[in-house]
Tab-separated table of C-alpha atoms and ligand atoms in Angstrom:
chain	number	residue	atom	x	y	z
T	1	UNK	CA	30.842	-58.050	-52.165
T	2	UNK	CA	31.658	-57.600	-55.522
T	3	UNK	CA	35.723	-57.343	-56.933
T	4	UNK	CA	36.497	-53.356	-57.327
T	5	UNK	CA	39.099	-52.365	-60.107
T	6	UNK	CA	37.923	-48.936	-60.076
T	7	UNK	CA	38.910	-47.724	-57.063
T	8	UNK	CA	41.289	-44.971	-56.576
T	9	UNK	CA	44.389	-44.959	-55.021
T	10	UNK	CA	44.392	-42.111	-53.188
T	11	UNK	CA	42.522	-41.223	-50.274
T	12	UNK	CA	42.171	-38.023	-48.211
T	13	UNK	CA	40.480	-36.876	-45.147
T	14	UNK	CA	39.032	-33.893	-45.004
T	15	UNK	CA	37.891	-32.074	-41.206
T	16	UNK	CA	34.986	-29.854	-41.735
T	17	UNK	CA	35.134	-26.987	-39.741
T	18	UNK	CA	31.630	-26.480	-39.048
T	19	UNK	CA	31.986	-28.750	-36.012
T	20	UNK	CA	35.328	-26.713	-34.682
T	21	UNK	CA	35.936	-24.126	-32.130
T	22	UNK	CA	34.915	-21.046	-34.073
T	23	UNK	CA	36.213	-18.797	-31.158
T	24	UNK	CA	40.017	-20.610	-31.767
T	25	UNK	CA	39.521	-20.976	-35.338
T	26	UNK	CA	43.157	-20.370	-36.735
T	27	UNK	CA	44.426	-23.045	-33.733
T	28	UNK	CA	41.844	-25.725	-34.836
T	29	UNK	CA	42.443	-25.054	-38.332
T	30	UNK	CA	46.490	-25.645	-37.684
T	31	UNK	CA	45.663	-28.309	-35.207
T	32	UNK	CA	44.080	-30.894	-37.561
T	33	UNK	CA	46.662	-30.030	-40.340
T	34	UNK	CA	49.058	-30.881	-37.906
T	35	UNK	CA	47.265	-34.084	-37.548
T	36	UNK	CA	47.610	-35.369	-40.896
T	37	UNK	CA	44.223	-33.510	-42.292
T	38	UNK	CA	44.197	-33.543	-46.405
T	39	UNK	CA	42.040	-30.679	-47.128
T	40	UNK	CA	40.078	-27.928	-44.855
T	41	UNK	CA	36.173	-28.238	-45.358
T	42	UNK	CA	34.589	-25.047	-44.914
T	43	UNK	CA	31.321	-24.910	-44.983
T	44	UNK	CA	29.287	-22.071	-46.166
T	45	UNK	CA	25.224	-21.931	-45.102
T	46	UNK	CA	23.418	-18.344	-45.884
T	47	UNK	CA	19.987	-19.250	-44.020
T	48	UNK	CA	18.191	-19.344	-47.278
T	49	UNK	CA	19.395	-22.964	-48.933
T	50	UNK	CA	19.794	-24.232	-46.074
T	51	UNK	CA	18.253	-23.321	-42.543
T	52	UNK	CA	21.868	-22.379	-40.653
T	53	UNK	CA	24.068	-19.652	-41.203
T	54	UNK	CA	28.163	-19.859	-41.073
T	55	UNK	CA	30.979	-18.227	-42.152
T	56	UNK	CA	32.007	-16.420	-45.511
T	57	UNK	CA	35.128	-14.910	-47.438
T	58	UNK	CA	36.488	-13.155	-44.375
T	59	UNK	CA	37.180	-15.893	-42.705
T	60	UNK	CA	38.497	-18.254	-45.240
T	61	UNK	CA	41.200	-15.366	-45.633
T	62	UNK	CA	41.832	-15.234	-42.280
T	63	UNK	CA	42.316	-19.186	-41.429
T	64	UNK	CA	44.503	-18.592	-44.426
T	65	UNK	CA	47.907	-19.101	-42.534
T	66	UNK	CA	47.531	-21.584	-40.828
T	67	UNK	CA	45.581	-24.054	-43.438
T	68	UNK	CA	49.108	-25.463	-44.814
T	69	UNK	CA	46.772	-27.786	-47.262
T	70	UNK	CA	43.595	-26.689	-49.598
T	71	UNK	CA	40.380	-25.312	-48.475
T	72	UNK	CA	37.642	-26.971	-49.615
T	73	UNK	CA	34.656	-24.365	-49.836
T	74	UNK	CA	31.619	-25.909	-49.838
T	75	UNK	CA	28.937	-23.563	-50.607
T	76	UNK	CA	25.215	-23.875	-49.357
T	77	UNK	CA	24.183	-20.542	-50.840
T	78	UNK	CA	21.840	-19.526	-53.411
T	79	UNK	CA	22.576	-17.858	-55.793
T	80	UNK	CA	26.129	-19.105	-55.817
T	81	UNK	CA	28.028	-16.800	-58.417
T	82	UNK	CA	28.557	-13.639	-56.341
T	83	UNK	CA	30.355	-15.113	-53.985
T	84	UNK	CA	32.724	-17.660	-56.471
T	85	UNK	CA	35.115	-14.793	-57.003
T	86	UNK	CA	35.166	-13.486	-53.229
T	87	UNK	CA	35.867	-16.927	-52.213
T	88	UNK	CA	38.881	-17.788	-55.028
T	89	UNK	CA	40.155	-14.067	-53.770
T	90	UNK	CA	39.913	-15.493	-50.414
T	91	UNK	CA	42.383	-18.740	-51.094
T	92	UNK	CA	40.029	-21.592	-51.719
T	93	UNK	CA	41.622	-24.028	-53.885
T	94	UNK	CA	38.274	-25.899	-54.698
T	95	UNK	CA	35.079	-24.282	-54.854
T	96	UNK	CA	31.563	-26.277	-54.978
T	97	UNK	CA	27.725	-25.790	-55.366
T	98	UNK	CA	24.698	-27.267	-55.649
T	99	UNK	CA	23.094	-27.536	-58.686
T	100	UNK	CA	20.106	-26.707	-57.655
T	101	UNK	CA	21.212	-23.317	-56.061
T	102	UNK	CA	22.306	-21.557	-59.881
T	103	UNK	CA	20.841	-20.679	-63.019
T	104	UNK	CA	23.187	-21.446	-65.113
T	105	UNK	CA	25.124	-24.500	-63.917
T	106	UNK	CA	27.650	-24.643	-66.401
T	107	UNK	CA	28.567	-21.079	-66.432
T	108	UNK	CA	28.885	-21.085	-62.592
T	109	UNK	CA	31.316	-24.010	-63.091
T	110	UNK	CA	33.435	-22.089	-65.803
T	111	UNK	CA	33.642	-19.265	-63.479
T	112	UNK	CA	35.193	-20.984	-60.536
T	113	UNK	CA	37.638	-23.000	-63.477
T	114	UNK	CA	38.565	-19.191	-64.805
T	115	UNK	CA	39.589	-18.065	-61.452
T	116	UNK	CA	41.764	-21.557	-61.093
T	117	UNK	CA	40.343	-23.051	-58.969
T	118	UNK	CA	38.608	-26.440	-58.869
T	119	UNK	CA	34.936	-27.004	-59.545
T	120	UNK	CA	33.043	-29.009	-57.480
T	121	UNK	CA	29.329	-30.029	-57.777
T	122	UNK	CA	27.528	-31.666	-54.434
T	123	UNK	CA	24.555	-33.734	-54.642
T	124	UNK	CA	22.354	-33.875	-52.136
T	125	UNK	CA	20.521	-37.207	-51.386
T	126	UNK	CA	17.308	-36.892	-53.213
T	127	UNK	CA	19.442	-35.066	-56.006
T	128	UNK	CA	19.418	-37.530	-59.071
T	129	UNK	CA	22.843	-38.016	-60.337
T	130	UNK	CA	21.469	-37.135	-63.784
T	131	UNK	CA	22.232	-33.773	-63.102
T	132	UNK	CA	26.005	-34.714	-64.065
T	133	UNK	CA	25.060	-36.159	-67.362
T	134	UNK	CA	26.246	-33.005	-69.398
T	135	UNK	CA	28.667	-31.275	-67.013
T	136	UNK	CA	30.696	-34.353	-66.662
T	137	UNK	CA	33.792	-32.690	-68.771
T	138	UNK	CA	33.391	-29.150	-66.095
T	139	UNK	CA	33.971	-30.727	-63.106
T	140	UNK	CA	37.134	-31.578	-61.076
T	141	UNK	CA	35.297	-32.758	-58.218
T	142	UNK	CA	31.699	-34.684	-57.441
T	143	UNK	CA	30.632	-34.366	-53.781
T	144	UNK	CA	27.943	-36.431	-52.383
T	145	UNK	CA	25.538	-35.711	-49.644
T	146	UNK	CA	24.918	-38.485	-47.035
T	147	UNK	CA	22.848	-36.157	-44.982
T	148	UNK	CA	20.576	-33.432	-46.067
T	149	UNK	CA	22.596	-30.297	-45.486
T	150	UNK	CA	22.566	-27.901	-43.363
T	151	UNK	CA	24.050	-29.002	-40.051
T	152	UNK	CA	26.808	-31.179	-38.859
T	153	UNK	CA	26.256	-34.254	-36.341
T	154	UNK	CA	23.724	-35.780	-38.249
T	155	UNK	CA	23.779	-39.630	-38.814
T	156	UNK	CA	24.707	-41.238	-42.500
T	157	UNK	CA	21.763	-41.685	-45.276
T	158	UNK	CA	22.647	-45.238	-45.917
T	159	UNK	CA	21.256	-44.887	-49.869
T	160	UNK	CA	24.304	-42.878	-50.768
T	161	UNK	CA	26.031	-45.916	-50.809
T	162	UNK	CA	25.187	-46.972	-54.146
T	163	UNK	CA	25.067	-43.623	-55.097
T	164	UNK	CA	28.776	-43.737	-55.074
T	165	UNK	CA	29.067	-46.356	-56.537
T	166	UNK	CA	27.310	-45.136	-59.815
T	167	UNK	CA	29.550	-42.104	-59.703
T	168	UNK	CA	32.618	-43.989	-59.424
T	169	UNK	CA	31.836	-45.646	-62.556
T	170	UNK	CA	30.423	-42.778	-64.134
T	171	UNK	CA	33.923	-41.181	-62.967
T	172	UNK	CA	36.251	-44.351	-64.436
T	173	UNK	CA	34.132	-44.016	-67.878
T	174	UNK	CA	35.866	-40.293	-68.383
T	175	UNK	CA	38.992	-41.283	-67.616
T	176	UNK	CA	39.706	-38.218	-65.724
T	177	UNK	CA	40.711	-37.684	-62.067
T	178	UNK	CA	38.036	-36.269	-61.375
T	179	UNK	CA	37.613	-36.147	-56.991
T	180	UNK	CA	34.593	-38.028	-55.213
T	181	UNK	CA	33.914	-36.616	-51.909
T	182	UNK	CA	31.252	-37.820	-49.514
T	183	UNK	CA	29.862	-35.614	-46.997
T	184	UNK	CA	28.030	-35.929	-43.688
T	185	UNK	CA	27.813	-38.429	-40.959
T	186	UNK	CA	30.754	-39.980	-41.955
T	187	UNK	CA	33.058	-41.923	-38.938
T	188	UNK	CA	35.466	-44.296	-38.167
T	189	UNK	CA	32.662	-47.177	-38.212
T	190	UNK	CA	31.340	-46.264	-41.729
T	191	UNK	CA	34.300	-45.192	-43.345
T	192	UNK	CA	35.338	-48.773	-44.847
T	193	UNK	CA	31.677	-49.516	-46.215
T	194	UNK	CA	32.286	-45.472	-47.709
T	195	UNK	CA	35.832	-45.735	-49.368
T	196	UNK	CA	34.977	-49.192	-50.737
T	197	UNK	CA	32.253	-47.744	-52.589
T	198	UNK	CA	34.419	-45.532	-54.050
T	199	UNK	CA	35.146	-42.516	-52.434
T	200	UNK	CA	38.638	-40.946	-52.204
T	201	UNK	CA	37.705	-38.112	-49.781
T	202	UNK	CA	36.027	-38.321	-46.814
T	203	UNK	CA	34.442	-35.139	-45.051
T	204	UNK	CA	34.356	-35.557	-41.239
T	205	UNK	CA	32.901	-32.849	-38.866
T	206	UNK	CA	31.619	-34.501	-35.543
T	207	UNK	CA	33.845	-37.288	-36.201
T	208	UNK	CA	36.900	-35.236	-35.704
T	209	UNK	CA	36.012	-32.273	-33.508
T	210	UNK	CA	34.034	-33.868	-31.258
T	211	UNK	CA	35.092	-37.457	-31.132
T	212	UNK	CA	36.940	-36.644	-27.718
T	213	UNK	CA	40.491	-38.063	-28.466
T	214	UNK	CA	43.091	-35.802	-30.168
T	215	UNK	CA	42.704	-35.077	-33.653
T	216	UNK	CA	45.565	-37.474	-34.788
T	217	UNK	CA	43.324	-40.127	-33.228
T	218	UNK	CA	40.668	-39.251	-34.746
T	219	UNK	CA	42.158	-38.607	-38.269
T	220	UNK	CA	44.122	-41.923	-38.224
T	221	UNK	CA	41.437	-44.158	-37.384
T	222	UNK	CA	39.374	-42.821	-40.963
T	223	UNK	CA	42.021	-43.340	-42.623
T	224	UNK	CA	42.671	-46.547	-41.163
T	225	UNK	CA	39.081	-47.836	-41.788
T	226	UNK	CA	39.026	-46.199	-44.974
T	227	UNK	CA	42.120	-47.705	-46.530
T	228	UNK	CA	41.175	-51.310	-44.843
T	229	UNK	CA	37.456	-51.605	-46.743
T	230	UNK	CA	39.273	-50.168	-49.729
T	231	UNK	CA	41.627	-53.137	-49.856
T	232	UNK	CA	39.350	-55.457	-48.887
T	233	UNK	CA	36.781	-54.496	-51.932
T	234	UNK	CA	40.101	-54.730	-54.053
T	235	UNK	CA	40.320	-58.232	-53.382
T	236	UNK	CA	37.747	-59.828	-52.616
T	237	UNK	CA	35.953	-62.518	-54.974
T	238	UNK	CA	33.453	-61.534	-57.950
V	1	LIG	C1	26.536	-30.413	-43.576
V	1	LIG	C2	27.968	-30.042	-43.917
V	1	LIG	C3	28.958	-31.063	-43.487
V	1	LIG	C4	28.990	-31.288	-41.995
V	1	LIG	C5	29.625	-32.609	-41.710
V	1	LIG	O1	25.668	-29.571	-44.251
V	1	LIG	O2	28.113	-29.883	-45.310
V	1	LIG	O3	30.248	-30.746	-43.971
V	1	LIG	O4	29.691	-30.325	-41.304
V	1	LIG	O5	29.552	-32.824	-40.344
V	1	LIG	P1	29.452	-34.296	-39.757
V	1	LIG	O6	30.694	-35.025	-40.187
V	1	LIG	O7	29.364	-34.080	-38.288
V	1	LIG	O8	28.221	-34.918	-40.347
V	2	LIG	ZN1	30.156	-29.742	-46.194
C-alpha cells in the first residue's frame, strides 16, 4: 500500500433508495436519516438506458419532508435535460448523468448549475475517465460505477478501484472540492479498500435496506470500515 496525502477528510454515506420499501417510502426515507444517513440516493431508471424502471419528480417531492439531508438524484435516463428542471423543482440538491445519455454534455451540466444545484457526472465501468478531461471545471461531483447500472444487489466490479484512484488525483490537481462518489455493491467488507482509494461518499442500497440489522447498524459499520482503511492508507509506509 502506497502513503495517501490526497485523501479527503470528509466522508458520507449515502442509502440508495432503490433497495427500500417503496410502499413506506416517506418512513424509510426518515428512518435512515434518523440513522446518521449523509445524503438520499434516488435513483432514476426510464427502461431505455438502463433495463429497470423507478421513480421520477413526483416522488422526490413527496419524500421531500422527511429527507432532513440532500437528495442525491441519480439519473439513468436518456435524454437527460427534460427532466433536470423537474427534478431541481422537485428539491434535489445534486443532480447527475451519464455522459453518454446527452448531446451536449456541457450544456446539460450548466443547466443543472443554473438551477443551483450540483452537477454530477457518473461513469460507468467501461466508461473511460477521459470523458472528464474538458468538463473538469463543470462539475461538483464525479460518481463512479462499480456495477453496470441498472439494478441494486449486484456484487462490486473490482477494476473501479484504480479507477478512483485516478480520479482522486485528477480531483487534487484542480484544487477544488469537487465530490467522488462510488456506486454499487458497496458494503461493510469493501468499504475500507473503497474510501482508501479515495472516495468520500459511499452509495449503499442492499447494504443498508436489506442487511437485516437496523439501519444505524448498518450505517455505522460503513462508516466505520470506511474511516478505518482511510486512516490506514494515511499512514501507512511509501
Ligand atoms: C444501480 C444504482 C445503485 C444501486 C446500489 O444502478 O445506481 O444506486 O441501487 O445498490 P447496491 O448498493 O445494492 O448495489
Ligand atoms: Zn445510483
Amino acid at each position: 500500500m502506497t502513503r495517501r496525502d490526497n485523501l479527503p477528510g470528509i466522508l458520507r454515506i449515502a442509502p440508495s433508495l432503490l433497495s427500500a420499501d417503496f410502499a413506506r417510502l416517506g418512513e424509510e426515507v426518515a428512518a435512515v436519516v434518523d440513522a446518521g444517513a449523509d445524503l438520499i440516493h434516488f435513483d432514476v431508471m426510464d427502461n431505455h438506458y438502463v433495463p429497470n424502471l423507478t421513480i421520477g419528480p413526483l416522488v422526490c417531492d413527496a419524500i421531500r419532508p422527511y429527507a432532513k439531508v440532500p437528495i442525491d438524484v441519480h439519473l439513468m435516463v436518456k435524454p437527460v435535460d427534460a427532466l433536470i428542471p423537474m427534478f431541481a423543482q422537485a428539491g434535489a440538491s445534486i443532480i447527475s448523468f451519464h455522459p453518454e445519455a446527452s448531446d451536449h454534455v456541457d450544456r446539460s451540466l450548466q443547466l443543472i448549475r443554473s438551477l443551483g444545484v450540483k452537477a454530477g457526472l457518473v461513469l460507468n465501468p467501461a466508461t473511460p475517465v477521459s470523458w472528464l478531461d474538458h468538463v473538469m471545471d463543470s462539475v461538483d461531483l464525479i460518481l463512479l460505477m462499480s456495477v453496470n447500472p441498472g439494478f441494486g444487489g449486484q456484487r462490486f466490479i473490482e477494476s473501479t478501484l484504480p479507477k478512483i484512484e485516478a480520479v482522486r488525483k485528477r480531483i487534487a490537481a484542480t484544487g477544488r472540492d469537487i465530490w467522488l462518489e462510488v456506486d454499487g455493491g458497496v458494503k461493510a467488507d469493501n468499504a475500507a479498500r473503497v474510501a482508501s482509494a479515495g472516495a468520500d461518499t459511499l452509495v449503499a442500497g442492499s447494504a443498508v435496506f436489506g442487511a437485516g440489522v437496523p439501519y444505524r447498524d448498518a450505517i455505522g459499520a460503513l462508516r466505520r470500515q470506511a474511516e478505518a482503511g482511510r486512516a490506514e492508507a494515511r499512514h501507512a509506509i511509501v
